[in-house]
CSV table of C-alpha atoms in Angstrom, one decimal:
chain,number,residue,atom,x,y,z
A,169,MET,CA,46.6,-6.8,93.3
A,170,PHE,CA,47.6,-4.7,90.4
A,171,PHE,CA,44.4,-3.5,88.8
A,172,TYR,CA,45.5,-3.4,84.7
A,173,LYS,CA,45.9,-7.5,85.0
A,174,ASN,CA,43.7,-7.8,81.9
A,175,VAL,CA,45.3,-5.2,79.4
A,176,PHE,CA,49.2,-6.9,80.7
A,177,ALA,CA,47.7,-10.6,79.7
A,178,SER,CA,46.5,-9.2,76.5
A,179,LEU,CA,49.9,-8.1,75.7
A,180,LEU,CA,52.1,-11.1,77.1
A,181,CYS,CA,49.8,-13.3,75.0
A,182,ALA,CA,49.9,-11.0,72.3
A,183,SER,CA,53.1,-9.4,72.8
A,184,SER,CA,47.7,4.5,63.9
A,185,VAL,CA,48.5,6.7,66.3
A,186,ALA,CA,45.0,8.6,67.0
A,187,TRP,CA,45.8,11.5,69.8
A,188,ALA,CA,42.4,11.7,71.7
A,189,GLU,CA,40.8,12.2,74.6
A,190,LEU,CA,42.5,10.5,77.3
A,191,LEU,CA,41.8,6.7,78.9
A,192,ASP,CA,38.1,5.9,80.4
A,193,LYS,CA,40.8,4.4,83.5
A,194,PRO,CA,42.2,6.0,87.1
A,195,ALA,CA,45.9,5.8,87.6
A,196,LEU,CA,47.0,3.0,90.1
A,197,ARG,CA,49.9,4.8,90.5
A,198,ASP,CA,51.2,8.4,89.3
A,199,ASN,CA,54.1,6.9,87.2
A,200,LEU,CA,56.4,3.9,87.2
A,201,ASN,CA,59.2,5.7,88.5
A,202,HIS,CA,59.5,2.3,91.3
A,203,LEU,CA,60.5,0.1,88.1
A,204,LYS,CA,63.6,1.8,87.3
A,205,GLN,CA,66.0,0.7,89.8
A,206,GLY,CA,64.9,-2.7,89.0
A,207,LEU,CA,65.6,-2.6,85.5
A,208,MET,CA,69.1,-1.3,85.4
A,209,ASP,CA,69.7,-4.2,88.2
A,210,TYR,CA,68.3,-6.8,86.0
A,211,LEU,CA,68.3,-6.3,82.4
A,212,PRO,CA,72.3,-7.2,82.0
A,213,SER,CA,74.8,-4.7,80.1
A,214,THR,CA,75.2,-6.4,76.5
A,215,PRO,CA,79.0,-6.5,75.5
A,216,SER,CA,80.2,-4.1,72.8
A,217,THR,CA,82.9,-2.8,70.4
A,218,TYR,CA,82.3,0.5,68.9
A,219,THR,CA,83.6,2.9,65.3
A,220,LYS,CA,83.7,6.3,64.9
A,221,TRP,CA,82.4,7.2,61.3
A,222,PRO,CA,84.6,9.0,58.9
A,223,ARG,CA,85.2,12.8,59.5
A,224,GLY,CA,81.7,14.3,57.6
A,225,TRP,CA,79.3,12.1,58.0
A,226,ILE,CA,76.3,12.0,60.1
A,227,ALA,CA,73.4,9.3,59.5
A,228,ASP,CA,70.3,11.7,57.3
A,229,ASP,CA,67.8,10.4,60.7
A,230,CYS,CA,70.5,11.7,63.1
A,231,LYS,CA,70.2,14.6,61.4
A,232,SER,CA,66.6,15.3,61.0
A,233,MET,CA,66.0,14.9,64.5
A,234,THR,CA,69.3,17.4,65.5
A,235,GLU,CA,67.9,19.9,63.8
A,236,LYS,CA,64.3,19.6,64.9
A,237,ALA,CA,66.0,19.9,68.4
A,238,GLY,CA,67.0,23.3,67.0
A,239,LEU,CA,70.6,22.5,67.4
A,240,ASP,CA,73.8,22.3,65.4
A,241,PRO,CA,74.4,18.2,63.9
A,242,VAL,CA,77.9,19.9,63.6
A,243,ASN,CA,78.4,18.4,67.5
A,244,VAL,CA,76.9,15.2,67.2
A,245,THR,CA,79.2,12.3,66.8
A,246,THR,CA,77.6,8.8,65.4
A,247,TYR,CA,79.3,5.6,66.2
A,248,ALA,CA,78.5,1.9,64.8
A,249,VAL,CA,78.0,0.1,67.9
A,250,THR,CA,78.6,-3.7,67.8
A,251,TYR,CA,76.6,-6.3,70.2
A,252,ASN,CA,77.7,-9.4,71.4
A,253,ASP,CA,74.5,-10.5,70.5
A,254,CYS,CA,74.2,-9.3,67.2
A,255,ASP,CA,76.8,-9.7,64.5
A,256,THR,CA,75.1,-5.8,62.6
A,257,PRO,CA,75.7,-2.7,64.5
A,258,TRP,CA,73.2,0.6,65.2
A,259,ILE,CA,74.0,3.3,64.6
A,260,LEU,CA,74.5,5.6,68.1
A,261,CYS,CA,74.7,9.5,67.4
A,262,TRP,CA,76.1,11.3,70.9
A,263,HIS,CA,76.0,15.8,70.4
A,264,LYS,CA,78.6,16.3,72.4
A,265,ASP,CA,76.8,18.2,74.9
A,266,SER,CA,74.0,15.8,76.5
A,267,PRO,CA,74.9,15.4,79.4
A,268,SER,CA,75.1,11.5,79.7
A,269,PRO,CA,78.8,10.3,78.1
A,270,LEU,CA,78.8,7.9,75.0
A,271,THR,CA,79.3,5.2,77.1
A,272,ASN,CA,76.0,4.9,78.5
A,273,LEU,CA,73.9,5.6,75.7
A,274,ILE,CA,76.0,2.1,74.6
A,275,ASP,CA,75.6,0.6,77.3
A,276,ARG,CA,71.6,1.9,78.2
A,277,PHE,CA,71.1,1.0,74.4
A,278,GLY,CA,72.1,-3.1,75.1
A,279,ARG,CA,70.7,-3.2,78.1
A,280,LEU,CA,67.3,-4.0,76.2
A,281,PRO,CA,67.0,-7.3,75.5
A,282,VAL,CA,67.9,-8.3,71.8
A,283,ARG,CA,64.2,-9.2,70.3
A,284,THR,CA,63.1,-5.7,71.4
A,285,ARG,CA,66.8,-3.4,70.2
A,286,GLU,CA,66.4,-5.2,66.6
A,287,TRP,CA,63.2,-3.2,66.4
A,288,VAL,CA,65.3,0.3,66.9
A,289,ARG,CA,66.7,1.9,63.5
A,290,HIS,CA,68.6,4.6,65.3
A,291,VAL,CA,69.4,6.2,69.1
A,292,ILE,CA,70.4,9.8,70.0
A,293,ALA,CA,71.3,11.1,72.3
A,294,LEU,CA,71.2,15.3,73.0
A,295,PRO,CA,70.9,18.1,75.4
A,296,ASP,CA,68.1,19.8,76.3
A,297,PRO,CA,68.0,22.6,79.1
A,298,LYS,CA,64.0,22.6,79.5
A,299,GLY,CA,63.8,19.2,80.9
A,300,ASN,CA,64.2,15.7,80.2
A,301,ASN,CA,62.3,14.0,77.0
A,302,ALA,CA,61.9,12.0,74.3
A,303,TYR,CA,60.2,10.5,71.7
A,304,ASN,CA,60.5,7.3,69.0
A,305,ASP,CA,59.8,8.8,65.2
A,306,ARG,CA,59.9,5.9,62.6
A,307,GLY,CA,62.2,3.5,65.2
A,308,ASN,CA,64.0,5.8,65.4
A,309,ILE,CA,64.7,7.2,69.2
A,310,ALA,CA,65.3,10.7,70.5
A,311,MET,CA,66.7,10.8,74.4
A,312,PHE,CA,67.0,15.0,75.3
A,313,ASN,CA,68.4,13.9,79.3
A,314,GLN,CA,67.3,10.7,79.3
A,315,VAL,CA,69.7,8.4,78.3
A,316,ASP,CA,70.1,7.0,82.2
A,317,ASN,CA,66.7,6.2,82.6
A,318,MET,CA,65.8,2.6,81.7
A,319,ASN,CA,62.4,3.2,81.7
A,320,VAL,CA,62.7,5.5,79.1
A,321,PHE,CA,64.5,3.0,77.0
A,322,VAL,CA,61.9,0.7,77.5
A,323,HIS,CA,58.8,2.8,76.9
A,324,GLU,CA,59.9,4.2,73.3
A,325,ALA,CA,60.8,0.9,72.6
A,326,ALA,CA,58.0,-0.6,72.8
A,327,HIS,CA,56.7,2.1,70.8
A,328,SER,CA,58.5,0.3,67.9
A,329,LEU,CA,56.8,-3.5,69.0
A,330,ASP,CA,53.5,-2.1,69.0
A,331,LEU,CA,53.8,0.1,66.0
A,332,LEU,CA,56.2,-1.7,63.6
A,333,GLY,CA,53.8,-5.1,64.7
A,334,ALA,CA,56.5,-6.6,67.0
A,335,PHE,CA,54.0,-7.9,69.2
A,336,ARG,CA,52.0,-8.6,65.7
A,337,HIS,CA,54.7,-9.6,64.3
A,338,ALA,CA,53.2,-11.8,61.4
A,339,GLU,CA,50.9,-9.2,60.6
A,340,HIS,CA,52.9,-6.7,61.3
A,341,THR,CA,49.6,-4.6,62.8
A,342,PRO,CA,49.6,-2.5,66.0
A,343,LEU,CA,48.7,-4.3,69.0
A,344,ASN,CA,47.3,-0.9,70.6
A,345,ASN,CA,43.8,-0.8,68.4
A,346,TRP,CA,43.8,-4.9,68.5
A,347,ALA,CA,40.5,-6.1,69.3
A,348,ASN,CA,42.0,-8.3,72.1
A,349,TRP,CA,44.0,-5.8,73.6
A,350,THR,CA,40.8,-3.6,74.3
A,351,ALA,CA,38.8,-6.0,75.1
A,352,ASN,CA,41.1,-6.9,77.7
A,353,TYR,CA,41.1,-3.1,78.3
A,354,GLU,CA,37.8,-3.2,78.6
A,355,LEU,CA,37.9,-6.2,82.0
A,356,ASP,CA,40.4,-3.3,83.8
A,357,SER,CA,39.0,-1.2,86.7
A,358,HIS,CA,42.9,0.8,85.9
A,359,VAL,CA,45.8,1.9,84.0
A,360,PRO,CA,49.7,1.1,85.1
A,361,ASP,CA,50.0,4.9,85.3
A,362,ASN,CA,48.9,9.2,84.7
A,363,TYR,CA,50.6,8.8,81.3
A,364,ALA,CA,49.4,5.6,80.3
A,365,ARG,CA,45.8,7.5,80.8
A,366,VAL,CA,47.0,10.0,77.3
A,367,ASN,CA,45.4,7.0,74.2
A,368,GLN,CA,46.0,3.9,73.5
A,369,VAL,CA,49.6,3.8,72.3
A,370,GLU,CA,51.3,4.9,75.8
A,371,ASN,CA,49.5,2.3,77.5
A,372,VAL,CA,50.9,-0.4,75.9
A,373,ALA,CA,53.9,1.4,75.7
A,374,GLN,CA,53.4,2.1,79.8
A,375,ASN,CA,52.8,-1.9,80.0
A,376,THR,CA,55.5,-2.7,77.8
A,377,VAL,CA,58.3,-1.2,80.8
A,378,VAL,CA,55.6,-3.4,83.3
A,379,ALA,CA,56.1,-7.0,81.7
A,380,THR,CA,59.8,-5.7,81.2
A,381,PHE,CA,60.0,-5.5,85.2
A,382,ASN,CA,57.8,-9.1,86.0
A,383,ALA,CA,59.9,-10.9,83.3
A,384,ASN,CA,63.5,-10.4,84.5
A,385,VAL,CA,63.1,-8.7,87.7
A,386,GLN,CA,63.3,-11.4,90.4
A,387,GLY,CA,60.0,-12.1,92.4
A,388,GLY,CA,58.4,-10.0,89.2
A,389,LEU,CA,55.1,-8.2,89.3
A,390,GLU,CA,52.1,-11.0,90.2
A,391,ILE,CA,51.8,-13.9,87.9
A,392,VAL,CA,48.2,-12.6,85.4
A,393,GLU,CA,48.8,-15.8,82.9
A,394,PRO,CA,49.5,-19.2,82.9
A,395,ASN,CA,51.5,-19.6,79.8
A,396,TRP,CA,53.7,-16.4,80.4
A,397,GLU,CA,56.5,-17.4,79.8
A,398,LYS,CA,56.2,-19.2,76.1
A,399,SER,CA,55.9,-15.3,75.5
A,400,TYR,CA,57.8,-13.3,76.7
A,401,ASN,CA,61.3,-13.7,74.5
A,402,LEU,CA,60.3,-10.4,72.6
A,403,ILE,CA,61.3,-8.5,76.9
A,404,ARG,CA,63.5,-10.9,77.5
A,405,PRO,CA,67.2,-11.4,77.6
A,406,GLY,CA,69.2,-14.4,75.5
A,407,GLY,CA,69.9,-15.3,71.5
A,408,THR,CA,70.8,-12.8,69.0
A,409,CYS,CA,69.0,-11.0,66.4
A,410,SER,CA,67.2,-11.7,63.0
A,411,ARG,CA,65.2,-8.9,61.4
A,412,ARG,CA,66.2,-5.6,61.9
A,413,LEU,CA,65.3,-2.3,60.6
A,414,THR,CA,67.0,-0.7,57.9
A,415,ASN,CA,69.6,2.2,58.0
A,416,SER,CA,69.0,5.6,57.2
A,417,ASP,CA,72.0,7.2,54.7
A,418,ALA,CA,74.9,8.5,56.1
A,419,VAL,CA,74.9,12.2,54.5
A,420,PRO,CA,77.7,14.9,54.9
A,421,ILE,CA,77.1,16.6,58.5
A,422,VAL,CA,76.9,20.4,56.3
A,423,ASP,CA,76.4,21.4,53.3
A,424,MET,CA,79.1,20.9,50.9
A,425,ALA,CA,78.0,25.2,49.7
A,426,ILE,CA,79.2,26.1,53.4
A,427,SER,CA,81.2,23.5,54.4
A,428,ARG,CA,84.9,25.8,53.5
A,429,VAL,CA,83.6,28.0,56.3
A,430,ARG,CA,82.8,25.8,58.4
A,431,SER,CA,85.4,24.1,61.3
A,432,ARG,CA,87.6,22.3,60.0
A,433,ASP,CA,85.6,18.9,61.4
A,434,ALA,CA,83.0,19.8,59.7
A,435,ALA,CA,82.4,18.6,56.7
A,436,GLY,CA,85.1,20.1,53.8
A,437,GLN,CA,86.6,16.8,54.9
A,438,LEU,CA,84.6,13.9,54.1
A,439,GLY,CA,86.8,10.9,54.9
A,440,ASP,CA,84.8,7.7,53.4
A,441,LYS,CA,81.3,7.6,53.1
A,442,PRO,CA,79.6,4.7,56.1
A,443,ASP,CA,77.9,1.3,54.8
A,444,VAL,CA,75.2,1.7,56.4
A,445,GLY,CA,73.2,-1.5,53.6
A,446,LEU,CA,72.2,-4.5,56.4
A,447,PRO,CA,73.8,-7.9,55.5
A,448,ALA,CA,72.4,-11.0,54.1
A,449,GLY,CA,70.4,-13.6,56.1
A,450,ILE,CA,69.4,-10.5,58.6
A,451,ALA,CA,64.9,-9.8,57.3
A,452,VAL,CA,63.9,-6.1,56.9
A,453,ILE,CA,61.8,-5.2,58.9
A,454,PRO,CA,59.0,-3.7,56.6
A,455,PRO,CA,59.4,0.8,57.7
A,456,LYS,CA,55.6,2.4,58.7
A,457,GLU,CA,56.0,6.5,58.9
A,458,PHE,CA,54.3,6.9,62.4
A,459,HIS,CA,55.8,9.4,65.6
A,460,SER,CA,55.2,8.6,68.9
A,461,GLY,CA,53.8,12.4,69.8
A,462,ASP,CA,55.3,15.7,70.8
A,463,CYS,CA,58.6,14.9,73.5
A,464,ARG,CA,57.6,13.7,76.3
A,465,THR,CA,58.6,14.9,80.3
A,466,PHE,CA,59.0,12.2,82.3
Protein backbone atom coordinates (compact mmCIF):
# COMPACT_ATOMS: atom_id res chain seq x y z
CA MET A 1 0.00 0.00 0.00
CA PHE A 2 1.47 3.36 -1.03
CA PHE A 3 0.46 6.11 1.33
CA TYR A 4 1.48 9.05 -0.88
CA LYS A 5 -1.03 8.14 -3.58
CA ASN A 6 -2.96 11.42 -3.55
CA VAL A 7 -0.08 13.67 -4.57
CA PHE A 8 0.92 10.95 -7.02
CA ALA A 9 -2.59 11.10 -8.49
CA SER A 10 -2.42 14.88 -8.78
CA LEU A 11 0.88 14.49 -10.64
CA LEU A 12 -0.83 12.14 -13.06
CA CYS A 13 -3.76 14.50 -13.57
CA ALA A 14 -1.73 17.72 -13.78
CA SER A 15 1.41 16.54 -14.72
CA SER A 16 9.50 29.64 -6.71
CA VAL A 17 11.74 27.35 -5.11
CA ALA A 18 11.21 28.09 -1.41
CA TRP A 19 13.52 26.28 0.99
CA ALA A 20 11.75 25.96 4.32
CA GLU A 21 11.26 23.45 7.13
CA LEU A 22 10.92 19.78 6.26
CA LEU A 23 7.49 18.65 5.13
CA ASP A 24 5.34 17.28 7.91
CA LYS A 25 4.73 13.85 6.33
CA PRO A 26 6.98 10.88 7.21
CA ALA A 27 8.86 9.03 4.49
CA LEU A 28 7.62 5.67 3.27
CA ARG A 29 11.20 4.58 2.45
CA ASP A 30 14.68 5.92 3.08
CA ASN A 31 15.31 6.33 -0.66
CA LEU A 32 14.06 5.21 -4.08
CA ASN A 33 16.97 2.92 -4.92
CA HIS A 34 14.55 0.03 -5.42
CA LEU A 35 13.30 1.77 -8.59
CA LYS A 36 16.68 2.30 -10.32
CA GLN A 37 17.04 -1.04 -12.06
CA GLY A 38 13.46 -1.05 -13.32
CA LEU A 39 13.90 2.37 -14.92
CA MET A 40 17.12 1.23 -16.57
CA ASP A 41 15.52 -1.97 -17.83
CA TYR A 42 12.29 -0.49 -19.17
CA LEU A 43 13.19 2.99 -20.42
CA PRO A 44 14.51 2.16 -23.88
CA SER A 45 17.74 3.52 -25.29
CA THR A 46 17.14 6.04 -28.09
CA PRO A 47 19.41 5.67 -31.15
CA SER A 48 21.59 8.72 -31.68
CA THR A 49 24.52 10.24 -33.52
CA TYR A 50 26.91 12.87 -32.23
CA THR A 51 29.60 15.26 -33.39
CA LYS A 52 32.31 17.03 -31.43
CA TRP A 53 32.26 20.83 -31.45
CA PRO A 54 35.09 22.58 -33.28
CA ARG A 55 38.31 23.25 -31.40
CA GLY A 56 38.20 25.84 -28.65
CA TRP A 57 34.44 26.25 -28.17
CA ILE A 58 32.18 25.34 -25.25
CA ALA A 59 28.53 26.02 -24.41
CA ASP A 60 28.41 29.08 -22.16
CA ASP A 61 26.30 27.39 -19.48
CA CYS A 62 28.62 24.35 -19.46
CA LYS A 63 31.56 26.66 -18.95
CA SER A 64 29.82 28.39 -16.04
CA MET A 65 28.91 25.12 -14.33
CA THR A 66 32.44 23.79 -14.77
CA GLU A 67 33.96 26.90 -13.23
CA LYS A 68 31.41 26.83 -10.41
CA ALA A 69 32.68 23.33 -9.57
CA GLY A 70 36.24 24.65 -9.41
CA LEU A 71 37.25 22.78 -12.57
CA ASP A 72 39.01 23.92 -15.73
CA PRO A 73 36.80 24.22 -18.84
CA VAL A 74 39.80 23.25 -20.95
CA ASN A 75 39.11 19.67 -19.84
CA VAL A 76 35.51 19.75 -21.06
CA THR A 77 34.49 18.71 -24.57
CA THR A 78 31.16 19.80 -26.05
CA TYR A 79 29.09 17.55 -28.30
CA ALA A 80 25.99 18.00 -30.44
CA VAL A 81 23.88 14.87 -29.94
CA THR A 82 20.96 14.12 -32.24
CA TYR A 83 18.47 11.47 -31.13
CA ASN A 84 16.18 9.69 -33.57
CA ASP A 85 13.12 11.27 -31.95
CA CYS A 86 14.22 14.89 -32.45
CA ASP A 87 15.92 16.55 -35.41
CA THR A 88 17.29 19.29 -33.15
CA PRO A 89 20.48 18.18 -31.35
CA TRP A 90 21.07 18.56 -27.65
CA ILE A 91 24.33 20.10 -26.49
CA LEU A 92 26.02 17.77 -23.98
CA CYS A 93 29.31 18.47 -22.23
CA TRP A 94 31.73 15.87 -20.86
CA HIS A 95 34.74 16.34 -18.58
CA LYS A 96 37.67 14.08 -19.37
CA ASP A 97 37.83 12.88 -15.72
CA SER A 98 34.16 11.98 -15.49
CA PRO A 99 34.02 8.37 -14.22
CA SER A 100 31.45 7.38 -16.84
CA PRO A 101 32.27 7.42 -20.57
CA LEU A 102 30.64 9.82 -23.00
CA THR A 103 28.64 6.98 -24.54
CA ASN A 104 26.94 6.36 -21.19
CA LEU A 105 26.03 10.03 -20.84
CA ILE A 106 24.45 10.00 -24.29
CA ASP A 107 22.64 6.72 -23.67
CA ARG A 108 21.25 7.55 -20.21
CA PHE A 109 20.03 11.00 -21.20
CA GLY A 110 18.45 9.48 -24.30
CA ARG A 111 16.46 7.07 -22.11
CA LEU A 112 14.44 9.99 -20.77
CA PRO A 113 11.17 10.13 -22.72
CA VAL A 114 11.46 12.81 -25.38
CA ARG A 115 8.62 14.88 -23.92
CA THR A 116 10.64 15.05 -20.71
CA ARG A 117 14.01 15.43 -22.42
CA GLU A 118 12.86 18.44 -24.46
CA TRP A 119 12.56 20.47 -21.24
CA VAL A 120 16.30 20.09 -20.55
CA ARG A 121 18.76 22.52 -22.18
CA HIS A 122 22.21 21.02 -21.56
CA VAL A 123 23.68 18.16 -19.51
CA ILE A 124 27.25 18.15 -18.26
CA ALA A 125 29.12 15.22 -16.71
CA LEU A 126 31.71 16.32 -14.15
CA PRO A 127 33.92 14.52 -11.64
CA ASP A 128 33.70 15.16 -7.90
CA PRO A 129 36.07 13.32 -5.55
CA LYS A 130 33.82 14.19 -2.61
CA GLY A 131 30.87 12.11 -3.76
CA ASN A 132 27.84 11.73 -6.02
CA ASN A 133 25.84 14.90 -6.64
CA ALA A 134 23.57 16.55 -9.17
CA TYR A 135 21.63 19.77 -9.63
CA ASN A 136 19.42 21.54 -12.17
CA ASP A 137 20.14 25.19 -12.95
CA ARG A 138 17.58 26.88 -15.26
CA GLY A 139 17.10 23.66 -17.20
CA ASN A 140 20.79 22.67 -17.25
CA ILE A 141 21.62 19.42 -15.46
CA ALA A 142 25.04 18.93 -13.85
CA MET A 143 25.85 15.31 -13.03
CA PHE A 144 28.74 14.61 -10.67
CA ASN A 145 29.60 10.88 -10.91
CA GLN A 146 25.89 10.20 -11.46
CA VAL A 147 25.58 9.50 -15.17
CA ASP A 148 24.55 5.86 -14.72
CA ASN A 149 21.79 6.53 -12.19
CA MET A 150 18.44 6.82 -14.00
CA ASN A 151 16.70 7.89 -10.78
CA VAL A 152 18.90 10.97 -10.76
CA PHE A 153 18.29 11.77 -14.41
CA VAL A 154 14.52 11.54 -13.92
CA HIS A 155 14.68 13.54 -10.68
CA GLU A 156 16.73 16.38 -12.15
CA ALA A 157 14.68 16.49 -15.36
CA ALA A 158 11.58 16.65 -13.15
CA HIS A 159 12.79 19.99 -11.80
CA SER A 160 12.62 21.31 -15.36
CA LEU A 161 9.13 19.85 -15.84
CA ASP A 162 7.96 21.42 -12.59
CA LEU A 163 9.72 24.78 -12.47
CA LEU A 164 9.48 25.58 -16.19
CA GLY A 165 5.79 24.72 -16.18
CA ALA A 166 5.65 21.52 -18.26
CA PHE A 167 3.05 19.83 -16.06
CA ARG A 168 0.84 22.87 -16.55
CA HIS A 169 2.43 24.11 -19.77
CA ALA A 170 -0.56 26.20 -20.88
CA GLU A 171 0.12 28.50 -17.92
CA HIS A 172 3.87 27.74 -17.59
CA THR A 173 3.50 27.78 -13.81
CA PRO A 174 5.08 25.34 -11.33
CA LEU A 175 3.24 22.30 -10.09
CA ASN A 176 4.83 22.38 -6.63
CA ASN A 177 2.80 25.40 -5.45
CA TRP A 178 -0.41 24.57 -7.29
CA ALA A 179 -3.44 24.44 -4.98
CA ASN A 180 -4.53 21.01 -6.26
CA TRP A 181 -1.08 19.56 -5.56
CA THR A 182 -1.13 20.96 -2.03
CA ALA A 183 -4.67 19.72 -1.40
CA ASN A 184 -3.76 16.19 -2.45
CA TYR A 185 -0.58 16.31 -0.40
CA GLU A 186 -2.67 17.08 2.67
CA LEU A 187 -4.71 13.91 2.08
CA ASP A 188 -1.64 11.67 2.16
CA SER A 189 -0.02 10.17 5.22
CA HIS A 190 3.49 9.74 3.71
CA VAL A 191 5.84 11.07 1.05
CA PRO A 192 7.89 8.68 -1.12
CA ASP A 193 11.24 8.93 0.67
CA ASN A 194 13.38 11.08 2.95
CA TYR A 195 14.56 13.45 0.21
CA ALA A 196 10.95 14.20 -0.73
CA ARG A 197 10.56 15.70 2.75
CA VAL A 198 12.98 18.56 1.99
CA ASN A 199 10.25 20.70 0.39
CA GLN A 200 7.50 20.52 -2.22
CA VAL A 201 9.98 21.07 -5.07
CA GLU A 202 11.87 17.90 -4.13
CA ASN A 203 8.59 16.13 -3.37
CA VAL A 204 7.41 16.77 -6.94
CA ALA A 205 10.73 15.53 -8.30
CA GLN A 206 10.67 12.30 -6.28
CA ASN A 207 7.02 11.68 -7.13
CA THR A 208 8.01 12.07 -10.79
CA VAL A 209 10.54 9.25 -10.34
CA VAL A 210 7.75 7.12 -8.86
CA ALA A 211 5.31 8.09 -11.63
CA THR A 212 7.87 7.37 -14.37
CA PHE A 213 8.44 3.92 -12.89
CA ASN A 214 4.71 3.28 -12.74
CA ALA A 215 4.19 4.45 -16.31
CA ASN A 216 6.93 2.36 -17.87
CA VAL A 217 7.87 -0.67 -15.76
CA GLN A 218 5.81 -3.79 -16.28
CA GLY A 219 3.45 -4.15 -13.35
CA GLY A 220 4.33 -0.70 -12.11
CA LEU A 221 2.91 0.56 -8.83
CA GLU A 222 -0.71 0.41 -7.82
CA ILE A 223 -2.98 2.33 -10.18
CA VAL A 224 -4.47 5.24 -8.28
CA GLU A 225 -6.23 7.15 -11.04
CA PRO A 226 -8.77 5.58 -13.46
CA ASN A 227 -7.68 7.85 -16.31
CA TRP A 228 -3.95 7.57 -15.65
CA GLU A 229 -3.11 6.63 -19.25
CA LYS A 230 -4.36 9.99 -20.51
CA SER A 231 -1.87 11.96 -18.43
CA TYR A 232 1.38 10.06 -18.86
CA ASN A 233 2.54 11.55 -22.14
CA LEU A 234 5.38 13.53 -20.55
CA ILE A 235 6.97 10.49 -18.93
CA ARG A 236 6.39 7.69 -21.44
CA PRO A 237 8.65 6.91 -24.42
CA GLY A 238 7.45 7.64 -27.92
CA GLY A 239 6.61 10.64 -30.05
CA THR A 240 8.92 13.42 -31.16
CA CYS A 241 10.07 16.72 -29.73
CA SER A 242 7.97 19.84 -30.28
CA ARG A 243 9.57 22.42 -28.00
CA ARG A 244 13.02 23.21 -26.64
CA LEU A 245 14.86 25.62 -24.39
CA THR A 246 17.07 28.12 -26.20
CA ASN A 247 20.66 26.90 -26.16
CA SER A 248 23.32 28.95 -24.42
CA ASP A 249 25.79 30.66 -26.72
CA ALA A 250 29.01 29.07 -27.93
CA VAL A 251 31.95 30.81 -26.21
CA PRO A 252 35.72 30.30 -26.30
CA ILE A 253 36.93 27.79 -23.73
CA VAL A 254 39.59 30.20 -22.46
CA ASP A 255 40.01 33.96 -22.63
CA MET A 256 41.76 34.89 -25.85
CA ALA A 257 44.17 37.08 -23.89
CA ILE A 258 45.68 34.05 -22.15
CA SER A 259 45.13 31.45 -24.85
CA ARG A 260 48.69 31.68 -26.13
CA VAL A 261 50.05 30.20 -22.89
CA ARG A 262 47.57 27.33 -22.79
CA SER A 263 47.84 23.98 -24.48
CA ARG A 264 47.52 23.63 -28.23
CA ASP A 265 43.96 22.29 -27.69
CA ALA A 266 42.82 25.47 -26.01
CA ALA A 267 41.16 28.42 -27.69
CA GLY A 268 44.35 29.66 -29.31
CA GLN A 269 43.28 27.86 -32.49
CA LEU A 270 39.55 28.40 -32.68
CA GLY A 271 37.52 26.43 -35.16
CA ASP A 272 34.35 27.77 -36.72
CA LYS A 273 31.84 28.95 -34.13
CA PRO A 274 29.06 26.34 -33.71
CA ASP A 275 25.50 27.28 -34.57
CA VAL A 276 23.31 26.94 -31.46
CA GLY A 277 20.08 28.27 -32.95
CA LEU A 278 16.82 26.32 -32.94
CA PRO A 279 15.21 25.49 -36.29
CA ALA A 280 11.89 26.87 -37.43
CA GLY A 281 8.93 24.84 -36.22
CA ILE A 282 10.33 24.19 -32.73
CA ALA A 283 8.45 26.08 -30.01
CA VAL A 284 10.69 27.94 -27.56
CA ILE A 285 10.11 27.21 -23.87
CA PRO A 286 10.05 30.50 -21.93
CA PRO A 287 13.18 30.73 -19.76
CA LYS A 288 12.94 31.01 -15.99
CA GLU A 289 15.54 31.64 -13.32
CA PHE A 290 15.75 28.78 -10.82
CA HIS A 291 18.25 26.52 -9.16
CA SER A 292 17.28 23.22 -7.57
CA GLY A 293 19.41 23.95 -4.54
CA ASP A 294 22.92 23.02 -3.59
CA CYS A 295 24.17 19.77 -5.03
CA ARG A 296 22.41 16.87 -3.36
CA THR A 297 24.03 13.55 -2.54
CA PHE A 298 22.12 10.47 -3.68
